[in-house]
Coordinates of C-alpha atoms (C1' of nucleotides) in Angstrom, one line a residue:
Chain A
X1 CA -33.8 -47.7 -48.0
X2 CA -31.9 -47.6 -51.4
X3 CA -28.7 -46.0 -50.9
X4 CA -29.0 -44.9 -54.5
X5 CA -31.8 -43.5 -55.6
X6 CA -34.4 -45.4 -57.8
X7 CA -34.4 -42.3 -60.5
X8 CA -30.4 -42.5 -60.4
X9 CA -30.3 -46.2 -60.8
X10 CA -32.7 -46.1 -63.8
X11 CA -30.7 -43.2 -65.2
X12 CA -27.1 -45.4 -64.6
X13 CA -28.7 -48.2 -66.5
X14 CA -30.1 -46.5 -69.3
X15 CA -26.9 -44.8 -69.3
X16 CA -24.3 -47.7 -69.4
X17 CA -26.8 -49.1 -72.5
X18 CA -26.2 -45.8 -74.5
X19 CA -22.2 -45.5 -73.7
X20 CA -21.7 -49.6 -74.3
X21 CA -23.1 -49.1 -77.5
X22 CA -26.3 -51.1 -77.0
X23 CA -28.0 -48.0 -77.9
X24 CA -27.0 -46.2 -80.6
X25 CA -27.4 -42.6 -81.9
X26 CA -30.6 -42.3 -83.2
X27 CA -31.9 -44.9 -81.4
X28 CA -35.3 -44.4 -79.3
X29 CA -35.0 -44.7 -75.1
X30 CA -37.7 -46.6 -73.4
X31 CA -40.8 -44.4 -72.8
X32 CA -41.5 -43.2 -69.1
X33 CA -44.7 -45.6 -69.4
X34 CA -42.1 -48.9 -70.2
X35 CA -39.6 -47.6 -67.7
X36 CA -42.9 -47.1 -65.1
X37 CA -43.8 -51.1 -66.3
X38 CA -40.2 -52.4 -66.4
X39 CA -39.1 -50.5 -63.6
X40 CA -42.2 -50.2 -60.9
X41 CA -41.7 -46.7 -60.3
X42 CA -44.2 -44.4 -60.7
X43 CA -44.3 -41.6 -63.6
X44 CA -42.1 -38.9 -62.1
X45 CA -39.7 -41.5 -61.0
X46 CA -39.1 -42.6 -64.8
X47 CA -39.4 -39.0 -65.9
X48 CA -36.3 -37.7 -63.6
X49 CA -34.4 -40.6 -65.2
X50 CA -35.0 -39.8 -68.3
X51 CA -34.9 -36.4 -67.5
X52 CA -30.7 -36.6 -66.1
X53 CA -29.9 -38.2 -69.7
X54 CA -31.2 -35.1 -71.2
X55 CA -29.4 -32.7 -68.8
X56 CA -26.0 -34.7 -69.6
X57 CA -26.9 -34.0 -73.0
X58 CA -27.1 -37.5 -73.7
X59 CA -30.4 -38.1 -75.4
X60 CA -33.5 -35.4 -76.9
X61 CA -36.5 -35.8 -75.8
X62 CA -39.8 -34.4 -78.0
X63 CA -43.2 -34.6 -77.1
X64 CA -45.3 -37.5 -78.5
X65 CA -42.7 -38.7 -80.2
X66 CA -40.2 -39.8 -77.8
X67 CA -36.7 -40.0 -76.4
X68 CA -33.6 -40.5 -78.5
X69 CA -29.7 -41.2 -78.4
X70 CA -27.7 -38.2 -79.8
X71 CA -24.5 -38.2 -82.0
X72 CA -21.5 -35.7 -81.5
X73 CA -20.4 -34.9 -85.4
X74 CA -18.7 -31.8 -84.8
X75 CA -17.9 -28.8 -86.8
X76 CA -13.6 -27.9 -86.6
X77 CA -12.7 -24.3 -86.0
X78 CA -9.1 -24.0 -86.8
X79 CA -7.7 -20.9 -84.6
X80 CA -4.2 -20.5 -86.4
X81 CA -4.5 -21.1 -90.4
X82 CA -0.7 -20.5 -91.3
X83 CA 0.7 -22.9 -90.8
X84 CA 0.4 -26.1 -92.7
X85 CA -1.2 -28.7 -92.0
X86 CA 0.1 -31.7 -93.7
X87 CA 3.4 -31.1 -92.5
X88 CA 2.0 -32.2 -88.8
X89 CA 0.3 -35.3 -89.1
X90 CA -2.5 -36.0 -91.5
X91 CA -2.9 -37.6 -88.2
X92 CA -7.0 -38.4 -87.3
X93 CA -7.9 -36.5 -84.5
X94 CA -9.2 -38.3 -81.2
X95 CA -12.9 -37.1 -82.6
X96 CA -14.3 -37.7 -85.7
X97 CA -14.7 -34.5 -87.2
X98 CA -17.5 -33.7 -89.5
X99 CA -15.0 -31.5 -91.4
X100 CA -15.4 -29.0 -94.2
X101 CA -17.8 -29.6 -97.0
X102 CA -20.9 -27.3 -95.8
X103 CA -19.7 -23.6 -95.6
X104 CA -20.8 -21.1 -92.7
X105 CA -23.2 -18.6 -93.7
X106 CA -24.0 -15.3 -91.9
X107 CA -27.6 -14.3 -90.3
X108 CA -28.6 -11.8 -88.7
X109 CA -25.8 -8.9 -89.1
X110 CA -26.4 -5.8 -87.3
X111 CA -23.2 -3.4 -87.7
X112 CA -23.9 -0.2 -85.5
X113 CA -21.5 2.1 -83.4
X114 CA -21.7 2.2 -79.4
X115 CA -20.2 3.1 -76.5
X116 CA -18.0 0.3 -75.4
X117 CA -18.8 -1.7 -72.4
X118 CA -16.8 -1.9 -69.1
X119 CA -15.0 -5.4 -70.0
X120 CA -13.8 -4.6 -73.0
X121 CA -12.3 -1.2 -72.3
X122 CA -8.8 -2.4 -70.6
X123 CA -8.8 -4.9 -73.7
X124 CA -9.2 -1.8 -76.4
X125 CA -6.9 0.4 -74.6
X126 CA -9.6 2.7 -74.2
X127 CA -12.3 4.6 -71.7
X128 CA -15.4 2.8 -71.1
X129 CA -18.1 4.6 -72.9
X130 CA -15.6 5.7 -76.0
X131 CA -17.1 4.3 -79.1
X132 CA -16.5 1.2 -80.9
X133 CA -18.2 0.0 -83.6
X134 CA -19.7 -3.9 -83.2
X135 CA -20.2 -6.4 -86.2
X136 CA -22.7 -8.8 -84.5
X137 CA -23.4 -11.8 -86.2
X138 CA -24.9 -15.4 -86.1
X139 CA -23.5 -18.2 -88.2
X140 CA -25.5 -21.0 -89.7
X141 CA -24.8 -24.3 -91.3
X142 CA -27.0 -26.2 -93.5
X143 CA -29.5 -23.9 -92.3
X144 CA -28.8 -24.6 -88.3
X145 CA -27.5 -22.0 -86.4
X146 CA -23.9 -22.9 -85.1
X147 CA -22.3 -19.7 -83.1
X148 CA -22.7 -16.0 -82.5
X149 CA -20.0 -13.6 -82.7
X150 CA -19.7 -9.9 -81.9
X151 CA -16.8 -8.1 -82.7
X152 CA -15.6 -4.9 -81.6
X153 CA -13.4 -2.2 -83.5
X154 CA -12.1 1.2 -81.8
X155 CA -13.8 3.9 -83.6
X156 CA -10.9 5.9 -83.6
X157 CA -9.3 3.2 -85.9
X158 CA -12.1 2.2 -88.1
X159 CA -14.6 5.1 -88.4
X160 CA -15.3 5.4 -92.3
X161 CA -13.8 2.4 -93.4
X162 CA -15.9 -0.6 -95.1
X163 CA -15.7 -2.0 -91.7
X164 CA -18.6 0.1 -90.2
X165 CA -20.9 -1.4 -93.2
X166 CA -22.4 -4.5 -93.9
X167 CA -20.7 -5.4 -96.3
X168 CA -16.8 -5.4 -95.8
X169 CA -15.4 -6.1 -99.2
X170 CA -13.2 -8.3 -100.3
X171 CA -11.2 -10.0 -97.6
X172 CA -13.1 -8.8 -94.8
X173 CA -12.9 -6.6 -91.3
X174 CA -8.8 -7.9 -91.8
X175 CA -7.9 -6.6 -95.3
X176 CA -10.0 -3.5 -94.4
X177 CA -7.5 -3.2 -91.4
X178 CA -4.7 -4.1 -93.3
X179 CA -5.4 -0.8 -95.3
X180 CA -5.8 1.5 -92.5
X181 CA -2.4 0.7 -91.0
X182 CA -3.4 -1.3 -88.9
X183 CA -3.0 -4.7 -89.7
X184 CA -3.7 -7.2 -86.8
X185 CA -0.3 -9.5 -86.4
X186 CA -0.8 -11.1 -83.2
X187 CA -3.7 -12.7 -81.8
X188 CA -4.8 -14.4 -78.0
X189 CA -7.6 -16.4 -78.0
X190 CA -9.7 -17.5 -74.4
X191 CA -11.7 -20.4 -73.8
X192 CA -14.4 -21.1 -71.4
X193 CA -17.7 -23.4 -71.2
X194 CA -20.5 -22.8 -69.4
X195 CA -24.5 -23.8 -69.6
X196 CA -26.2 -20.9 -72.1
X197 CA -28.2 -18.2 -70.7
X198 CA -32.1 -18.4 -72.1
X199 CA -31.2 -15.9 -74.9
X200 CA -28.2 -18.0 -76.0
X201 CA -30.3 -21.0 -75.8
X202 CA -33.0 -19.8 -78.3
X203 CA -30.5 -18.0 -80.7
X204 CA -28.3 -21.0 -81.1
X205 CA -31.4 -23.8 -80.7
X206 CA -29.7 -25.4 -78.4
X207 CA -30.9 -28.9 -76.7
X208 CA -31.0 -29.0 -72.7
X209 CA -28.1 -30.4 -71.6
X210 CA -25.8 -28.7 -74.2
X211 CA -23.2 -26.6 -72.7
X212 CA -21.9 -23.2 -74.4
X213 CA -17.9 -22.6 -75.7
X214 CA -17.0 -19.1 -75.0
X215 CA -14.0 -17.8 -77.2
X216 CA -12.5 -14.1 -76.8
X217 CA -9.9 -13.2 -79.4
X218 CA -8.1 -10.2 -79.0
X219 CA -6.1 -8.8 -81.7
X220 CA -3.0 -6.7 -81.5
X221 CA -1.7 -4.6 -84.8
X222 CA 1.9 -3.8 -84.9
X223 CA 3.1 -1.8 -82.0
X224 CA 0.8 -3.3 -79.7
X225 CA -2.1 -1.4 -80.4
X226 CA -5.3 -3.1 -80.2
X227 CA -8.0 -3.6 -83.2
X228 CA -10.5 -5.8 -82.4
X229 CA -11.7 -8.1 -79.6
X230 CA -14.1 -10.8 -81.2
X231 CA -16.7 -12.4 -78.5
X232 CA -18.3 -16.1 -79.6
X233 CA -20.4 -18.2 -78.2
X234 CA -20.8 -21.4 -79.9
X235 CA -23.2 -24.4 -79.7
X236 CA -20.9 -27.0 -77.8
X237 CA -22.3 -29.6 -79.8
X238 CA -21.6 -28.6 -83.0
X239 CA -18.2 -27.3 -82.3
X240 CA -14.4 -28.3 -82.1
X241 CA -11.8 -26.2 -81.8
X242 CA -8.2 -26.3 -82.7
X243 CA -5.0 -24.1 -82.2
X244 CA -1.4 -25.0 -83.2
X245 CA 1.7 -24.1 -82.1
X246 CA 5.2 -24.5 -82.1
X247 CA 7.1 -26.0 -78.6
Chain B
X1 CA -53.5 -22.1 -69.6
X2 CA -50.1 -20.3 -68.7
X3 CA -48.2 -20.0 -72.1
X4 CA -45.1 -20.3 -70.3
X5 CA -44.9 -22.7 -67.7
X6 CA -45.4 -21.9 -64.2
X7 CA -41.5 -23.3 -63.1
X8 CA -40.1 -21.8 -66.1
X9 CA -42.0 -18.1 -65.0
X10 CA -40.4 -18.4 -61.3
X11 CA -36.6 -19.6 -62.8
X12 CA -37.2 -16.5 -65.2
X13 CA -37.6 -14.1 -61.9
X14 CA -35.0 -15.5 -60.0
X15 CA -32.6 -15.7 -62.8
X16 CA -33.1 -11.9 -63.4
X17 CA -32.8 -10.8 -60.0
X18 CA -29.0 -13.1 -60.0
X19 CA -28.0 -12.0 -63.6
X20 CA -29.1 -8.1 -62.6
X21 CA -26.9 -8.4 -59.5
X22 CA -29.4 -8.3 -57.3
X23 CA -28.7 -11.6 -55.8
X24 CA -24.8 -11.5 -56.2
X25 CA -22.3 -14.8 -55.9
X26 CA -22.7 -16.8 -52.2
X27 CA -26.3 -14.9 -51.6
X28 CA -28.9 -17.3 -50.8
X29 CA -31.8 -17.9 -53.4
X30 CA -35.5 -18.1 -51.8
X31 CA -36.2 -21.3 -50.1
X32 CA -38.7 -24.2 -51.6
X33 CA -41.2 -22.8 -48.8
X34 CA -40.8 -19.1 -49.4
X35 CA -41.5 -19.7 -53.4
X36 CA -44.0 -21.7 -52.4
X37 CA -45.4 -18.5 -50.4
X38 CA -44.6 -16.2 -53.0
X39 CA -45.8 -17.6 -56.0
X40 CA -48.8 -19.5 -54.4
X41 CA -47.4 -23.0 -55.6
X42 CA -47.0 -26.4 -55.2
X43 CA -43.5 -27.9 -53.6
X44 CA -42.7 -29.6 -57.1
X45 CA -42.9 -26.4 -58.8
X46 CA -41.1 -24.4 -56.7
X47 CA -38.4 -27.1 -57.1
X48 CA -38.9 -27.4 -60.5
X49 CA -38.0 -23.7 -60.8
X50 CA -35.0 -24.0 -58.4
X51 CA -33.8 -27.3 -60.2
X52 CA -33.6 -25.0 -63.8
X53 CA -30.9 -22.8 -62.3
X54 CA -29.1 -25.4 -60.3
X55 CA -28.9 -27.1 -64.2
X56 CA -27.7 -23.6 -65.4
X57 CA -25.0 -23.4 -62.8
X58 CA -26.4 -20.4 -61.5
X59 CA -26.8 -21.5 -58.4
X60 CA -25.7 -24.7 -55.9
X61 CA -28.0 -26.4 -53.5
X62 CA -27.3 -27.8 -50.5
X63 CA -29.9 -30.0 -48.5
X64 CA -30.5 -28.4 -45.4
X65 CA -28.7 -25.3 -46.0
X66 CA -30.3 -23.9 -49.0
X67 CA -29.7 -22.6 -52.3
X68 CA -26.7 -20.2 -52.8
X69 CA -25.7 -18.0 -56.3
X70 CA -22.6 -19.5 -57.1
X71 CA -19.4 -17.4 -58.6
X72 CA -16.6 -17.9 -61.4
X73 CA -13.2 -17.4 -60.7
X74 CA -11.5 -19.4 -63.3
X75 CA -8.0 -20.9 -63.3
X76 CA -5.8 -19.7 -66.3
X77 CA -3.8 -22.5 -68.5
X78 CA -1.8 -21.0 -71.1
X79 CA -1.0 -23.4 -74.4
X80 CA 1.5 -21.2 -76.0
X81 CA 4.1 -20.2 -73.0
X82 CA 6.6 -18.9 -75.6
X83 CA 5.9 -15.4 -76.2
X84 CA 6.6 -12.8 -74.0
X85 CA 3.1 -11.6 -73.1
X86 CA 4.1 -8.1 -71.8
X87 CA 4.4 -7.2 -75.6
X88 CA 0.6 -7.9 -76.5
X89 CA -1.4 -5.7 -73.8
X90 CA -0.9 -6.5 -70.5
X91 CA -5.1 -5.8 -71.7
X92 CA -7.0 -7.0 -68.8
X93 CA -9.2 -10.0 -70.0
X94 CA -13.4 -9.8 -70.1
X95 CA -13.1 -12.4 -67.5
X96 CA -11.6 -11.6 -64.0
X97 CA -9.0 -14.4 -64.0
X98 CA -8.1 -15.4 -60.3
X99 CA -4.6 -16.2 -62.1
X100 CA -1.4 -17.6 -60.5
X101 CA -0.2 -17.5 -57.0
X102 CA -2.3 -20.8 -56.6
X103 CA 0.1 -23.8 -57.6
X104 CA -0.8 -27.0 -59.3
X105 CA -0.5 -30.0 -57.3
X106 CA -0.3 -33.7 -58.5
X107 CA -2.9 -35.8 -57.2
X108 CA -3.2 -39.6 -58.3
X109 CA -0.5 -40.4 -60.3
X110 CA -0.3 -43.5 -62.5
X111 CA 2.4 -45.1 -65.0
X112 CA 1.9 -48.0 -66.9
X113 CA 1.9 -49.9 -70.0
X114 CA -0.8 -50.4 -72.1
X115 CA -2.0 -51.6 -75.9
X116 CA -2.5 -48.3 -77.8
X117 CA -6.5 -47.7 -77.9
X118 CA -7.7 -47.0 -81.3
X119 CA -8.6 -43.2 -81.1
X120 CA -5.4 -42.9 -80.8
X121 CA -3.6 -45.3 -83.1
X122 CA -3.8 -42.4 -86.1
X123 CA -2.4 -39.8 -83.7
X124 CA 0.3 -41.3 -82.4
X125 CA 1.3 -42.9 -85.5
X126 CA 1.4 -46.6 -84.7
X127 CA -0.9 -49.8 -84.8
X128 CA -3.5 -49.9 -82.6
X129 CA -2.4 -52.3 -79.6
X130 CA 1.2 -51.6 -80.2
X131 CA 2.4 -50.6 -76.9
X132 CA 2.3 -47.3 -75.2
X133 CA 3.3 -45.9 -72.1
X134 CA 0.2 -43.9 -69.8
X135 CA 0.8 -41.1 -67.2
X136 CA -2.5 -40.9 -65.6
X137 CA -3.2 -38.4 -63.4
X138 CA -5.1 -35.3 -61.7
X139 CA -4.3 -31.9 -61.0
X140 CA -5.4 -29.8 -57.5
X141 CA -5.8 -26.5 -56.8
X142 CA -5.8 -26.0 -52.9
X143 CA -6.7 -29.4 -52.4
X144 CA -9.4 -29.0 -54.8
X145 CA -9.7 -31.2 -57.9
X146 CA -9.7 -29.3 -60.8
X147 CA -8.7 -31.2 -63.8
X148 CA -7.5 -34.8 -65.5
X149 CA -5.0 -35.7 -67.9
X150 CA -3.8 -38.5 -69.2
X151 CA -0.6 -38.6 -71.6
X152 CA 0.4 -41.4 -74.1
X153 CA 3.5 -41.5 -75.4
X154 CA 5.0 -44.8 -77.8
X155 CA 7.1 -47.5 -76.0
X156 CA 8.8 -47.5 -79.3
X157 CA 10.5 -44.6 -78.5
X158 CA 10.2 -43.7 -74.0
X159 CA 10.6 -47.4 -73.2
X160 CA 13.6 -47.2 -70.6
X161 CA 13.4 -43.6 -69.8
X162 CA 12.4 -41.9 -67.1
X163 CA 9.1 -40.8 -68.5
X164 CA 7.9 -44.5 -67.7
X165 CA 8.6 -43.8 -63.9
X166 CA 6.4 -42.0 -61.2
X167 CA 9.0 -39.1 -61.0
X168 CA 10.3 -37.7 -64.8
X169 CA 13.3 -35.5 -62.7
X170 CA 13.9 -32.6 -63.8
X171 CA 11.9 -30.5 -66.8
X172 CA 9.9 -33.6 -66.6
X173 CA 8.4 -35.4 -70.0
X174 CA 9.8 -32.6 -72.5
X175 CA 12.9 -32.9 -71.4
X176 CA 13.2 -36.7 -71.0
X177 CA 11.7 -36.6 -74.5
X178 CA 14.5 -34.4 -75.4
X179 CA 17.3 -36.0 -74.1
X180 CA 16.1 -39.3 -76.0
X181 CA 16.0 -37.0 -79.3
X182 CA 12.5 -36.5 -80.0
X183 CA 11.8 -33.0 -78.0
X184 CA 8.7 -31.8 -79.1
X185 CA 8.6 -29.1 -81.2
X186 CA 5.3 -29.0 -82.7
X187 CA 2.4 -28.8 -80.8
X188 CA -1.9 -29.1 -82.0
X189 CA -4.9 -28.7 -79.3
X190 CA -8.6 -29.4 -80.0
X191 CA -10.9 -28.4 -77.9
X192 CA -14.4 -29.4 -77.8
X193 CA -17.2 -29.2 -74.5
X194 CA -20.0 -31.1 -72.7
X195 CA -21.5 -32.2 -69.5
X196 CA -19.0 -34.8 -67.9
X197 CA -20.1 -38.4 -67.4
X198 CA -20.5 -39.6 -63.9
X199 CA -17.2 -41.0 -63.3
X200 CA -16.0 -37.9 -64.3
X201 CA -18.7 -35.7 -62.1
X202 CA -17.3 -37.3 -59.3
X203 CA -12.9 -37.1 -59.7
X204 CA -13.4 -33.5 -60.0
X205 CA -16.0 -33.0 -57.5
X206 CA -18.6 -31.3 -60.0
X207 CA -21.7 -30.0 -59.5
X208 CA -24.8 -30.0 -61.5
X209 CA -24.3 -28.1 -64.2
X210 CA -21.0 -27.4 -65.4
X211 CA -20.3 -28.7 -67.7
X212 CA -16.0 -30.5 -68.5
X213 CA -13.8 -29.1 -71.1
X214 CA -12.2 -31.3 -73.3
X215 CA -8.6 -30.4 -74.6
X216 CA -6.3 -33.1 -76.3
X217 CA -2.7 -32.2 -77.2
X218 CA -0.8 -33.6 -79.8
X219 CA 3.1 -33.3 -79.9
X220 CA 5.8 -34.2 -82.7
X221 CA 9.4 -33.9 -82.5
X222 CA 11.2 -32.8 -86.1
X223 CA 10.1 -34.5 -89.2
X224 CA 6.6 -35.0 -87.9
X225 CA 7.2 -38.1 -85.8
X226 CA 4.3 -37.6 -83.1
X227 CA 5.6 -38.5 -79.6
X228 CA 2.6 -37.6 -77.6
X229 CA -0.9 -37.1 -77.3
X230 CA -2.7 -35.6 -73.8
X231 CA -6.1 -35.9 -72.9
X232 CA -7.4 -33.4 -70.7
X233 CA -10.5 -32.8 -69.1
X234 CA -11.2 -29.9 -67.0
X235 CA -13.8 -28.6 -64.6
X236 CA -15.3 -26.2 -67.0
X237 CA -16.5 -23.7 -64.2
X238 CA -12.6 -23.5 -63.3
X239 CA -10.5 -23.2 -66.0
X240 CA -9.9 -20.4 -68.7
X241 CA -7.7 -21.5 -71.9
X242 CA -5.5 -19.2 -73.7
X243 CA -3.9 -19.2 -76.6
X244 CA -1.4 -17.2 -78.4
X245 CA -0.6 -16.7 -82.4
X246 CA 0.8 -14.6 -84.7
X247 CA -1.6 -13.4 -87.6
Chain C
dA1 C1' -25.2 -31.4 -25.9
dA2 C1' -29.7 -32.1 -27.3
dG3 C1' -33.5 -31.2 -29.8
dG4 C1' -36.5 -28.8 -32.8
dA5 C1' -37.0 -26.1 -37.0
dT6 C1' -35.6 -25.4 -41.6
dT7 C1' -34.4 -26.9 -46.2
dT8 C1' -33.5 -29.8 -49.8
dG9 C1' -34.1 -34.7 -51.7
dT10 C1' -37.0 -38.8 -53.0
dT11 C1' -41.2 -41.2 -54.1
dC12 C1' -45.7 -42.1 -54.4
dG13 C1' -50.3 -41.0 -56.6
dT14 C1' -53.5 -38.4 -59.6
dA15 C1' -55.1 -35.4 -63.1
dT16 C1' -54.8 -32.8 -67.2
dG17 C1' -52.5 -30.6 -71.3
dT18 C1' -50.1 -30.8 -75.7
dA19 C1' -47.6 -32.6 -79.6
dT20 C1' -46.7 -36.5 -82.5
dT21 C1' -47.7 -40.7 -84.7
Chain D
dT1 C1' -59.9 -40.1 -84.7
dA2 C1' -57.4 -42.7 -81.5
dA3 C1' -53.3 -44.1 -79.2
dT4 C1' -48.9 -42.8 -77.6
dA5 C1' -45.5 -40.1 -75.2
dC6 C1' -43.7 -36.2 -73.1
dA7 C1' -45.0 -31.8 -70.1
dT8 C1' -47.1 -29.5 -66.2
dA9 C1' -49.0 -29.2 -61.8
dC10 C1' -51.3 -30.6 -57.7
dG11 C1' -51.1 -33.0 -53.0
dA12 C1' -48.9 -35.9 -49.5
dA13 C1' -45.5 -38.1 -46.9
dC14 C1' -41.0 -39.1 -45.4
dA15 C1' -35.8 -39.0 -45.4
dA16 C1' -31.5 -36.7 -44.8
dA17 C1' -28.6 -32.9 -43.9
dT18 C1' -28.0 -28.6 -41.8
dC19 C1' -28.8 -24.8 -38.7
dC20 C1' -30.1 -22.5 -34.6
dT21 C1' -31.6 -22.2 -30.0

DNA sequence: AAGGATTTGTTCGTATGTATT
DNA sequence: TAATACATACGAACAAATCCT
């Protein structure tokens, strides 16, 4: 007869307890045994309640120990770096940013050459299948792993430069294409979000419930010609970006 | 006994056979019944399986029709609109964008006064309560709700002007905001993601698993004096972002 | 147009497994 | 070791929406 379902209505309470404030981050979430007790419902009832807060990322279940409220202190990716930043508000930002401080470290770099893949062709002004060269990478703080980049450099461009080691140098894949001719001056970046795919999922730890940020850059070196396309996929919980601009 | 879980083995299958293009975008995804068949298990399981997709926003289930894969065509809002984008590849992008052609309708549209919420006090440069005026509103895409945004600007400085009416005329905000001296010439976005809240769920008509995209703008005329900030929140399995910078 | 079959959605109950406290 | 709490899986029944004959 409930119009609503029981699980919903469980969930909405719970729900309007964590975003009034009642329950804080950290916090435990009734058990499914007091929400079967408080609530009359039987164990899979109390469970799918539960179980919607986790899929809105809300709280964080773990066996035996229990459900808890979690926090959003996010890490700031700053897109553009020119220009500065005091000039533009010291202004807070809507979201309390977890700024600075803890630096990103690199894990797992592979560096190896390959034929480039269908999407990216159009991107690197080149034929599918013509090689590139891809710096993947995944990026930690404090230990817990935060995004995973790949980035893709024609061959014809960077074949025999540091760029195609591990090790870049001094001022990275950009000062190495600075030195080639081919310095990148223009850059587009794309955003997207979407739920990770199981391999994203375990690479990046990621929670249920905790969505993906895609971001493409694509940079351009003088003349238009194309240097790199850079492909990341970052935890959405850990992560805000920012890009400036003038009107 | 199973090391993996029985569910998680069937969402595994199925996910393979939609990510290997198999089962491509509007096919339908075995029935409750027919993985119940197939894998020689219970309802719940079956459903369990089904329900881990859904989450994904792999697929979309409809009772009495069945499961379908669903596709992503996304919508593509451009921060920067300055430069001329012929110059920097007309390079397709990774994603098929299922750009333009489609305008942007206005779809409950709200004006009014309010005290100045503190997330925003630091942004906007005033006290938190001091008054500010609030164009609330959502955006359609063939009748289809595809994002919200909300805009606060100071009384202090629209109070009067046509920004604090329904209709802005012509060139609408920036150029009210121009003719009162304080055109916008600066211009920050953060962007940050997660699954949408259930008010949220519902004004854009989301389904499980996609997650909304968070973008706030900030805007100051010359000499840093901030005259707006926009909230947006977007249906994340809609909308592609872009922006563009020099190096 | 009516009705039956199909399909997903909700809820109950029961049992057992596994990780944490 | 014992208690607690989440995780998996079974079975059964009914509801609600859709589809097809």
């Amino acid at each position: 007869m409930p119009e609503e379902p029981l699980h919903r209505q469980i969930a909405d309470d719970l729900r309007q307890r964590i975003l009034g404030g009642e329950l804080q981050a950290g916090d435990p979430v009734p058990s499914e045994n007091a929400l079967m007790a408080e609530y009359g419902v039987a164990q899979g009832t109390a469970r799918k309640a539960l179980g919607a807060l986790v899929a809105e990322g809300l709280t964080e279940a773990r066996r035996g120990s229990g459900t808890r409220v979690r926090g959003f202190r996010p890490i700031l990716r700053r897109g553009s770096r020119r220009l500065d930043r005091s000039v533009w508000g010291e202004g807070r930002s809507v979201w309390e940013v977890d700024l600075d401080g803890r630096p990103l470290e690199v894990d797992r770099l592979t560096v190896q050459e390959q034929p480039c893949p269908e999407r990216l062709a159009g991107a690197l002004g080149i034929a599918i299948g013509d090689p590139v060269w891809v710096r993947d990478r995944r990026y930690l703080v404090e230990g817990e792993p935060v995004m995973l980049a790949a980035s893709y450099h024609p061959a014809s461009i960077v074949a025999g430069s540091a760029i195609t080691r591990e090790d870049t140098g001094p001022g990275g894949a950009p000062a190495r294409l600075a030195e080639l001719g081919f310095a990148a001056v223009h850059y587009r970046e794309q955003a997207r979000t979407r739920m990770p795919l199981p391999g994203e999922a375990a690479a990046l730890e990621l929670g249920a419930g905790t969505p993906v940020m895609l971001v493409v850059r694509y940079g351009w070196a003088e003349g238009g010609v194309p240097v790199e396309v850079t492909e990341m996929t970052a935890d959405g919980s850990r992560y805000l970006m920012e890009w400036e601009f003038p009107a």
